[in-house]
C-alpha cells in the first residue's frame, strides 16, 4: 500500500497541474476574445506553459506551448481580421515570442532536470548496490573549526601528548551523518531501521590518531586520505578495513565528505598465509644451506670435542701419578669446560640459524650480524682456500629487522661467492664490507674475484628456481631479495664476465633511535 501511494502521488499532482493549466487557458482565451481592453493579454499564456513545465514532461510543455500559440492566433484573427496590421499585431507578436521563449527555456530546464535525475539515479544505484561500505558525512562544522584554529598539524599533535587527543575528540563531535549505504550497515552490523550515530560509529571505525591524520589531510586541502584501520565490534573482535576519505574542494559550500570502507580480512589472511609460506620456504633454504655446510660443521664441532677428550686424558694421567699434580688437573678441567662451552656455542649458533621461528623485529647491530654469519661459513671457505677479508666502518647505526633472516642473506651471499671461486685458481678472494652510504642507508657489499656472471644470467639471477649450478635449487637469491625488500631494503648485483661479482645489500638505518640511545 505504501509503495502504491508513492506511485499515485506524482500522477495526481500532474493531473492537478494540467487541470489548472487547462482552466487558466480557457479563462485567458475568453478574456482575450471578449474583453474590449487593448493589451497583450495573451502573454498570460506564459503561466500556462510554466504550469505544464512543473509536470517535468516534455510532451506536456510542447502541447501547452502549441495550444496557447494556436489560441493566441485564433483570438487575434477573430478580433482583428486577417488584413489588420497595427499595434494589435505588435502585441500579438510579443505574446507569441514570450510563449515561444518560455517554452524553449522550459524544455531546456526539463532536459537538465531529467539529466540530473538520471545522474542521481545512477549515483543512488551505485550507492545502494555497492559492496563497498560508504558513509556520506557533513564536515562543514569541522571546516569552520579548523579555520578558526589556523594552521596546525593534527597528526603531530595527536602523536605528542594526550591533551591534543582530547582536542581531536572534540572536533569529531562536529561530524554529521548524511547517509549510509546497505553495505556499510552490514559492516557495522546495523539494520536499516536503526539510526546510526556518526560520532559513535567513527570512534569504532578509526582511532583518534588515524582521525588526526585525516584532519591533517583535510586541513592541507588534500583531495583524499587513505589508510588502514580496524573496526571494533561489541564482542571485542576486530575487522581490518581499508579506509579512504574523499574531501570536497575548499570553495565547495556543500562540505559533503565520502568515506569508503572495504573489509580486507581475506586480503590480510592471504598476506599472513603468504608470509607463512615465505617463512617456510626460507626455513627450507636455510636447512638446505646447512646441508651444504654439514662437513664443515662436523669438523667445527669435532675440534672442541677432541680437545675435551685430550684434556680429559691428560687430567687422568696427572691424577694417576704417585703424587698427583692438582694444579695441572685444574688446568685440564678448566680447558675441558672452555672447550665444552665452545662446542655448545657452535651448536646453539647452528640451531638458531636453522630454527623455524616467527619474524622478530628488533634493533640489530650489522657488525654483529656479519661476524655471526662469518662464523657459520668460515670453515667452508677455509676448506675451499678462500681468503675472506672483513671491512666494517665503525659506529654504524643499527637496523631494524629479524636477526636470522639477515644472517641468511649474508650466509647465502658468502656461500655463493665461495662456490663461484671454485673454478678459479688462487688467489680466491671474498671481501665483505659495511658502511653508511650518501643516502644515510647501510650498504653491505659482498664482492669476489671469480669468473663473474654473464649478461643473460644476470638479468634472471633473482628469479625463483633459476640457478647457474647443477645442484642448486634456485631459491636462495630470490628469498634473499624478498627478505631485503620486506625490511625496506634492496639487494642488487653488478658483474662483468671475468671480473667477479659484487652484491650490494642496502638497508635503512635507524638513525633517530640510534641517536636517542
PDB file of N, CA, C and O in Angstrom, residues 209-269:
ATOM      1  N   UNK A 209      44.181   8.708  16.465  1.00  0.00           N
ATOM      2  CA  UNK A 209      45.402   9.083  15.742  1.00  0.00           C
ATOM      3  C   UNK A 209      45.165   9.041  14.234  1.00  0.00           C
ATOM      4  O   UNK A 209      45.642   9.916  13.500  1.00  0.00           O
ATOM      5  N   UNK A 210      44.431   8.044  13.763  1.00  0.00           N
ATOM      6  CA  UNK A 210      44.138   7.997  12.321  1.00  0.00           C
ATOM      7  C   UNK A 210      43.204   9.136  11.942  1.00  0.00           C
ATOM      8  O   UNK A 210      43.360   9.759  10.884  1.00  0.00           O
ATOM      9  N   UNK A 211      42.240   9.445  12.820  1.00  0.00           N
ATOM     10  CA  UNK A 211      41.350  10.566  12.527  1.00  0.00           C
ATOM     11  C   UNK A 211      42.134  11.878  12.521  1.00  0.00           C
ATOM     12  O   UNK A 211      41.824  12.795  11.745  1.00  0.00           O
ATOM     13  N   UNK A 212      43.162  11.977  13.381  1.00  0.00           N
ATOM     14  CA  UNK A 212      44.001  13.173  13.379  1.00  0.00           C
ATOM     15  C   UNK A 212      44.747  13.307  12.049  1.00  0.00           C
ATOM     16  O   UNK A 212      44.883  14.415  11.514  1.00  0.00           O
ATOM     17  N   UNK A 213      45.218  12.189  11.506  1.00  0.00           N
ATOM     18  CA  UNK A 213      45.872  12.231  10.198  1.00  0.00           C
ATOM     19  C   UNK A 213      44.870  12.644   9.115  1.00  0.00           C
ATOM     20  O   UNK A 213      45.218  13.370   8.172  1.00  0.00           O
ATOM     21  N   UNK A 214      43.617  12.166   9.258  1.00  0.00           N
ATOM     22  CA  UNK A 214      42.575  12.554   8.301  1.00  0.00           C
ATOM     23  C   UNK A 214      42.316  14.055   8.382  1.00  0.00           C
ATOM     24  O   UNK A 214      42.193  14.739   7.349  1.00  0.00           O
ATOM     25  N   UNK A 215      42.231  14.600   9.599  1.00  0.00           N
ATOM     26  CA  UNK A 215      42.055  16.043   9.781  1.00  0.00           C
ATOM     27  C   UNK A 215      43.206  16.821   9.163  1.00  0.00           C
ATOM     28  O   UNK A 215      42.997  17.872   8.545  1.00  0.00           O
ATOM     29  N   UNK A 216      44.416  16.311   9.351  1.00  0.00           N
ATOM     30  CA  UNK A 216      45.595  16.978   8.802  1.00  0.00           C
ATOM     31  C   UNK A 216      45.512  17.063   7.284  1.00  0.00           C
ATOM     32  O   UNK A 216      45.794  18.114   6.685  1.00  0.00           O
ATOM     33  N   UNK A 217      45.109  15.959   6.634  1.00  0.00           N
ATOM     34  CA  UNK A 217      44.972  15.959   5.175  1.00  0.00           C
ATOM     35  C   UNK A 217      43.859  16.912   4.733  1.00  0.00           C
ATOM     36  O   UNK A 217      43.991  17.626   3.731  1.00  0.00           O
ATOM     37  N   UNK A 218      42.745  16.945   5.478  1.00  0.00           N
ATOM     38  CA  UNK A 218      41.631  17.838   5.156  1.00  0.00           C
ATOM     39  C   UNK A 218      42.058  19.299   5.279  1.00  0.00           C
ATOM     40  O   UNK A 218      41.735  20.136   4.423  1.00  0.00           O
ATOM     41  N   UNK A 219      42.811  19.603   6.337  1.00  0.00           N
ATOM     42  CA  UNK A 219      43.255  20.983   6.551  1.00  0.00           C
ATOM     43  C   UNK A 219      44.261  21.430   5.493  1.00  0.00           C
ATOM     44  O   UNK A 219      44.305  22.613   5.133  1.00  0.00           O
ATOM     45  N   UNK A 220      45.054  20.497   4.979  1.00  0.00           N
ATOM     46  CA  UNK A 220      46.044  20.850   3.944  1.00  0.00           C
ATOM     47  C   UNK A 220      45.407  20.988   2.569  1.00  0.00           C
ATOM     48  O   UNK A 220      46.092  21.372   1.620  1.00  0.00           O
ATOM     49  N   UNK A 221      44.134  20.645   2.439  1.00  0.00           N
ATOM     50  CA  UNK A 221      43.473  20.742   1.144  1.00  0.00           C
ATOM     51  C   UNK A 221      43.709  19.541   0.254  1.00  0.00           C
ATOM     52  O   UNK A 221      43.522  19.630  -0.970  1.00  0.00           O
ATOM     53  N   UNK A 222      44.096  18.400   0.836  1.00  0.00           N
ATOM     54  CA  UNK A 222      44.310  17.190   0.040  1.00  0.00           C
ATOM     55  C   UNK A 222      42.964  16.694  -0.506  1.00  0.00           C
ATOM     56  O   UNK A 222      41.923  16.833   0.153  1.00  0.00           O
ATOM     57  N   UNK A 223      42.963  16.094  -1.708  1.00  0.00           N
ATOM     58  CA  UNK A 223      41.693  15.604  -2.257  1.00  0.00           C
ATOM     59  C   UNK A 223      41.180  14.347  -1.558  1.00  0.00           C
ATOM     60  O   UNK A 223      39.979  14.071  -1.591  1.00  0.00           O
ATOM     61  N   UNK A 224      42.078  13.575  -0.943  1.00  0.00           N
ATOM     62  CA  UNK A 224      41.637  12.350  -0.279  1.00  0.00           C
ATOM     63  C   UNK A 224      42.670  11.944   0.761  1.00  0.00           C
ATOM     64  O   UNK A 224      43.790  12.459   0.796  1.00  0.00           O
ATOM     65  N   UNK A 225      42.278  11.012   1.620  1.00  0.00           N
ATOM     66  CA  UNK A 225      43.183  10.392   2.587  1.00  0.00           C
ATOM     67  C   UNK A 225      42.906   8.905   2.592  1.00  0.00           C
ATOM     68  O   UNK A 225      41.751   8.480   2.528  1.00  0.00           O
ATOM     69  N   UNK A 226      43.958   8.106   2.666  1.00  0.00           N
ATOM     70  CA  UNK A 226      43.797   6.647   2.646  1.00  0.00           C
ATOM     71  C   UNK A 226      44.685   6.024   3.700  1.00  0.00           C
ATOM     72  O   UNK A 226      45.815   6.466   3.925  1.00  0.00           O
ATOM     73  N   UNK A 227      44.180   5.023   4.347  1.00  0.00           N
ATOM     74  CA  UNK A 227      44.949   4.299   5.357  1.00  0.00           C
ATOM     75  C   UNK A 227      44.240   2.997   5.703  1.00  0.00           C
ATOM     76  O   UNK A 227      43.249   2.618   5.080  1.00  0.00           O
ATOM     77  N   UNK A 228      44.773   2.337   6.705  1.00  0.00           N
ATOM     78  CA  UNK A 228      44.158   1.093   7.186  1.00  0.00           C
ATOM     79  C   UNK A 228      43.719   1.292   8.624  1.00  0.00           C
ATOM     80  O   UNK A 228      44.393   1.954   9.408  1.00  0.00           O
ATOM     81  N   UNK A 229      42.579   0.709   8.939  1.00  0.00           N
ATOM     82  CA  UNK A 229      42.026   0.832  10.282  1.00  0.00           C
ATOM     83  C   UNK A 229      41.429  -0.513  10.691  1.00  0.00           C
ATOM     84  O   UNK A 229      41.469  -1.479   9.925  1.00  0.00           O
ATOM     85  N   UNK A 230      40.899  -0.545  11.891  1.00  0.00           N
ATOM     86  CA  UNK A 230      40.244  -1.758  12.382  1.00  0.00           C
ATOM     87  C   UNK A 230      38.923  -1.369  13.029  1.00  0.00           C
ATOM     88  O   UNK A 230      38.865  -0.424  13.832  1.00  0.00           O
ATOM     89  N   UNK A 231      37.872  -2.089  12.667  1.00  0.00           N
ATOM     90  CA  UNK A 231      36.546  -1.854  13.235  1.00  0.00           C
ATOM     91  C   UNK A 231      36.403  -2.688  14.508  1.00  0.00           C
ATOM     92  O   UNK A 231      36.573  -3.904  14.487  1.00  0.00           O
ATOM     93  N   UNK A 232      36.129  -2.013  15.596  1.00  0.00           N
ATOM     94  CA  UNK A 232      35.961  -2.691  16.882  1.00  0.00           C
ATOM     95  C   UNK A 232      34.499  -3.089  17.058  1.00  0.00           C
ATOM     96  O   UNK A 232      33.605  -2.238  17.069  1.00  0.00           O
ATOM     97  N   UNK A 233      34.252  -4.396  17.194  1.00  0.00           N
ATOM     98  CA  UNK A 233      32.892  -4.901  17.379  1.00  0.00           C
ATOM     99  C   UNK A 233      32.549  -4.966  18.873  1.00  0.00           C
ATOM    100  O   UNK A 233      33.424  -4.864  19.741  1.00  0.00           O
ATOM    101  N   UNK A 234      31.265  -5.128  19.143  1.00  0.00           N
ATOM    102  CA  UNK A 234      30.803  -5.149  20.528  1.00  0.00           C
ATOM    103  C   UNK A 234      31.397  -6.320  21.309  1.00  0.00           C
ATOM    104  O   UNK A 234      31.590  -6.224  22.527  1.00  0.00           O
ATOM    105  N   UNK A 235      31.682  -7.433  20.616  1.00  0.00           N
ATOM    106  CA  UNK A 235      32.234  -8.600  21.301  1.00  0.00           C
ATOM    107  C   UNK A 235      33.741  -8.530  21.481  1.00  0.00           C
ATOM    108  O   UNK A 235      34.362  -9.484  21.959  1.00  0.00           O
ATOM    109  N   UNK A 236      34.341  -7.409  21.093  1.00  0.00           N
ATOM    110  CA  UNK A 236      35.783  -7.243  21.252  1.00  0.00           C
ATOM    111  C   UNK A 236      36.595  -7.643  20.042  1.00  0.00           C
ATOM    112  O   UNK A 236      37.803  -7.377  20.001  1.00  0.00           O
ATOM    113  N   UNK A 237      35.971  -8.301  19.052  1.00  0.00           N
ATOM    114  CA  UNK A 237      36.704  -8.693  17.848  1.00  0.00           C
ATOM    115  C   UNK A 237      36.943  -7.478  16.956  1.00  0.00           C
ATOM    116  O   UNK A 237      36.266  -6.449  17.085  1.00  0.00           O
ATOM    117  N   UNK A 238      37.889  -7.605  16.051  1.00  0.00           N
ATOM    118  CA  UNK A 238      38.248  -6.506  15.166  1.00  0.00           C
ATOM    119  C   UNK A 238      38.222  -6.972  13.717  1.00  0.00           C
ATOM    120  O   UNK A 238      38.610  -8.103  13.412  1.00  0.00           O
ATOM    121  N   UNK A 239      37.772  -6.078  12.841  1.00  0.00           N
ATOM    122  CA  UNK A 239      37.751  -6.347  11.402  1.00  0.00           C
ATOM    123  C   UNK A 239      38.687  -5.362  10.714  1.00  0.00           C
ATOM    124  O   UNK A 239      38.483  -4.148  10.824  1.00  0.00           O
ATOM    125  N   UNK A 240      39.725  -5.827  10.017  1.00  0.00           N
ATOM    126  CA  UNK A 240      40.624  -4.898   9.318  1.00  0.00           C
ATOM    127  C   UNK A 240      39.911  -4.242   8.136  1.00  0.00           C
ATOM    128  O   UNK A 240      39.178  -4.900   7.395  1.00  0.00           O
ATOM    129  N   UNK A 241      40.120  -2.951   7.976  1.00  0.00           N
ATOM    130  CA  UNK A 241      39.438  -2.182   6.940  1.00  0.00           C
ATOM    131  C   UNK A 241      40.425  -1.317   6.178  1.00  0.00           C
ATOM    132  O   UNK A 241      41.399  -0.811   6.756  1.00  0.00           O
ATOM    133  N   UNK A 242      40.166  -1.174   4.882  1.00  0.00           N
ATOM    134  CA  UNK A 242      40.844  -0.157   4.083  1.00  0.00           C
ATOM    135  C   UNK A 242      39.974   1.092   4.155  1.00  0.00           C
ATOM    136  O   UNK A 242      38.802   1.074   3.780  1.00  0.00           O
ATOM    137  N   UNK A 243      40.553   2.174   4.630  1.00  0.00           N
ATOM    138  CA  UNK A 243      39.806   3.384   4.982  1.00  0.00           C
ATOM    139  C   UNK A 243      40.216   4.507   4.037  1.00  0.00           C
ATOM    140  O   UNK A 243      41.378   4.892   3.978  1.00  0.00           O
ATOM    141  N   UNK A 244      39.241   5.003   3.233  1.00  0.00           N
ATOM    142  CA  UNK A 244      39.507   6.078   2.278  1.00  0.00           C
ATOM    143  C   UNK A 244      38.475   7.178   2.464  1.00  0.00           C
ATOM    144  O   UNK A 244      37.274   6.901   2.567  1.00  0.00           O
ATOM    145  N   UNK A 245      38.947   8.422   2.514  1.00  0.00           N
ATOM    146  CA  UNK A 245      38.074   9.582   2.672  1.00  0.00           C
ATOM    147  C   UNK A 245      38.327  10.535   1.511  1.00  0.00           C
ATOM    148  O   UNK A 245      39.483  10.876   1.222  1.00  0.00           O
ATOM    149  N   UNK A 246      37.273  10.954   0.816  1.00  0.00           N
ATOM    150  CA  UNK A 246      37.387  11.955  -0.243  1.00  0.00           C
ATOM    151  C   UNK A 246      36.832  13.269   0.279  1.00  0.00           C
ATOM    152  O   UNK A 246      35.730  13.319   0.833  1.00  0.00           O
ATOM    153  N   UNK A 247      37.607  14.353   0.088  1.00  0.00           N
ATOM    154  CA  UNK A 247      37.227  15.658   0.609  1.00  0.00           C
ATOM    155  C   UNK A 247      36.717  16.563  -0.506  1.00  0.00           C
ATOM    156  O   UNK A 247      37.194  16.480  -1.644  1.00  0.00           O
ATOM    157  N   UNK A 248      35.775  17.462  -0.197  1.00  0.00           N
ATOM    158  CA  UNK A 248      35.312  18.421  -1.203  1.00  0.00           C
ATOM    159  C   UNK A 248      36.337  19.530  -1.384  1.00  0.00           C
ATOM    160  O   UNK A 248      37.175  19.767  -0.497  1.00  0.00           O
ATOM    161  N   UNK A 249      36.306  20.249  -2.514  1.00  0.00           N
ATOM    162  CA  UNK A 249      37.208  21.393  -2.682  1.00  0.00           C
ATOM    163  C   UNK A 249      36.950  22.447  -1.611  1.00  0.00           C
ATOM    164  O   UNK A 249      35.860  22.524  -1.034  1.00  0.00           O
ATOM    165  N   UNK A 250      37.952  23.284  -1.357  1.00  0.00           N
ATOM    166  CA  UNK A 250      37.833  24.290  -0.302  1.00  0.00           C
ATOM    167  C   UNK A 250      36.727  25.296  -0.587  1.00  0.00           C
ATOM    168  O   UNK A 250      36.118  25.836   0.345  1.00  0.00           O
ATOM    169  N   UNK A 251      36.452  25.554  -1.876  1.00  0.00           N
ATOM    170  CA  UNK A 251      35.425  26.530  -2.229  1.00  0.00           C
ATOM    171  C   UNK A 251      34.041  25.907  -2.391  1.00  0.00           C
ATOM    172  O   UNK A 251      33.103  26.584  -2.816  1.00  0.00           O
ATOM    173  N   UNK A 252      33.906  24.628  -2.056  1.00  0.00           N
ATOM    174  CA  UNK A 252      32.614  23.947  -2.182  1.00  0.00           C
ATOM    175  C   UNK A 252      31.813  24.185  -0.901  1.00  0.00           C
ATOM    176  O   UNK A 252      32.229  23.741   0.178  1.00  0.00           O
ATOM    177  N   UNK A 253      30.688  24.880  -0.983  1.00  0.00           N
ATOM    178  CA  UNK A 253      29.926  25.159   0.246  1.00  0.00           C
ATOM    179  C   UNK A 253      29.204  23.933   0.796  1.00  0.00           C
ATOM    180  O   UNK A 253      28.706  23.962   1.915  1.00  0.00           O
ATOM    181  N   UNK A 254      29.128  22.864   0.015  1.00  0.00           N
ATOM    182  CA  UNK A 254      28.376  21.679   0.430  1.00  0.00           C
ATOM    183  C   UNK A 254      29.006  21.015   1.650  1.00  0.00           C
ATOM    184  O   UNK A 254      28.327  20.647   2.597  1.00  0.00           O
ATOM    185  N   UNK A 255      30.328  20.835   1.631  1.00  0.00           N
ATOM    186  CA  UNK A 255      31.019  20.218   2.758  1.00  0.00           C
ATOM    187  C   UNK A 255      30.758  18.749   2.918  1.00  0.00           C
ATOM    188  O   UNK A 255      30.944  18.185   4.005  1.00  0.00           O
ATOM    189  N   UNK A 256      30.307  18.081   1.848  1.00  0.00           N
ATOM    190  CA  UNK A 256      29.981  16.658   1.929  1.00  0.00           C
ATOM    191  C   UNK A 256      31.245  15.824   1.750  1.00  0.00           C
ATOM    192  O   UNK A 256      31.999  16.002   0.795  1.00  0.00           O
ATOM    193  N   UNK A 257      31.470  14.915   2.677  1.00  0.00           N
ATOM    194  CA  UNK A 257      32.641  14.037   2.676  1.00  0.00           C
ATOM    195  C   UNK A 257      32.166  12.606   2.510  1.00  0.00           C
ATOM    196  O   UNK A 257      31.215  12.183   3.172  1.00  0.00           O
ATOM    197  N   UNK A 258      32.831  11.867   1.619  1.00  0.00           N
ATOM    198  CA  UNK A 258      32.503  10.454   1.412  1.00  0.00           C
ATOM    199  C   UNK A 258      33.590   9.593   2.039  1.00  0.00           C
ATOM    200  O   UNK A 258      34.784   9.798   1.796  1.00  0.00           O
ATOM    201  N   UNK A 259      33.166   8.625   2.831  1.00  0.00           N
ATOM    202  CA  UNK A 259      34.090   7.692   3.485  1.00  0.00           C
ATOM    203  C   UNK A 259      33.804   6.300   2.932  1.00  0.00           C
ATOM    204  O   UNK A 259      32.670   5.825   2.971  1.00  0.00           O
ATOM    205  N   UNK A 260      34.852   5.668   2.384  1.00  0.00           N
ATOM    206  CA  UNK A 260      34.734   4.333   1.800  1.00  0.00           C
ATOM    207  C   UNK A 260      35.475   3.341   2.695  1.00  0.00           C
ATOM    208  O   UNK A 260      36.632   3.576   3.065  1.00  0.00           O
ATOM    209  N   UNK A 261      34.816   2.244   3.009  1.00  0.00           N
ATOM    210  CA  UNK A 261      35.409   1.213   3.854  1.00  0.00           C
ATOM    211  C   UNK A 261      35.312  -0.135   3.153  1.00  0.00           C
ATOM    212  O   UNK A 261      34.236  -0.522   2.687  1.00  0.00           O
ATOM    213  N   UNK A 262      36.443  -0.818   3.066  1.00  0.00           N
ATOM    214  CA  UNK A 262      36.498  -2.131   2.429  1.00  0.00           C
ATOM    215  C   UNK A 262      37.021  -3.138   3.450  1.00  0.00           C
ATOM    216  O   UNK A 262      38.081  -2.916   4.054  1.00  0.00           O
ATOM    217  N   UNK A 263      36.287  -4.194   3.634  1.00  0.00           N
ATOM    218  CA  UNK A 263      36.717  -5.270   4.533  1.00  0.00           C
ATOM    219  C   UNK A 263      37.874  -6.022   3.875  1.00  0.00           C
ATOM    220  O   UNK A 263      37.717  -6.621   2.813  1.00  0.00           O
ATOM    221  N   UNK A 264      39.047  -5.947   4.490  1.00  0.00           N
ATOM    222  CA  UNK A 264      40.238  -6.590   3.908  1.00  0.00           C
ATOM    223  C   UNK A 264      40.673  -7.799   4.737  1.00  0.00           C
ATOM    224  O   UNK A 264      41.849  -8.140   4.769  1.00  0.00           O
ATOM    225  N   UNK A 265      39.687  -8.426   5.384  1.00  0.00           N
ATOM    226  CA  UNK A 265      40.014  -9.606   6.191  1.00  0.00           C
ATOM    227  C   UNK A 265      40.642 -10.692   5.328  1.00  0.00           C
ATOM    228  O   UNK A 265      41.678 -11.278   5.700  1.00  0.00           O
ATOM    229  N   UNK A 266      40.030 -10.970   4.170  1.00  0.00           N
ATOM    230  CA  UNK A 266      40.567 -12.021   3.304  1.00  0.00           C
ATOM    231  C   UNK A 266      41.949 -11.649   2.780  1.00  0.00           C
ATOM    232  O   UNK A 266      42.835 -12.504   2.692  1.00  0.00           O
ATOM    233  N   UNK A 267      42.141 -10.365   2.435  1.00  0.00           N
ATOM    234  CA  UNK A 267      43.463  -9.948   1.955  1.00  0.00           C
ATOM    235  C   UNK A 267      44.501 -10.080   3.059  1.00  0.00           C
ATOM    236  O   UNK A 267      45.626 -10.526   2.816  1.00  0.00           O
ATOM    237  N   UNK A 268      44.116  -9.699   4.287  1.00  0.00           N
ATOM    238  CA  UNK A 268      45.055  -9.829   5.404  1.00  0.00           C
ATOM    239  C   UNK A 268      45.391 -11.294   5.663  1.00  0.00           C
ATOM    240  O   UNK A 268      46.549 -11.636   5.937  1.00  0.00           O
ATOM    241  N   UNK A 269      44.375 -12.162   5.568  1.00  0.00           N
ATOM    242  CA  UNK A 269      44.635 -13.590   5.752  1.00  0.00           C
ATOM    243  C   UNK A 269      45.536 -14.133   4.653  1.00  0.00           C
ATOM    244  O   UNK A 269      46.425 -14.957   4.912  1.00  0.00           O
TER     245      UNK A 269
END
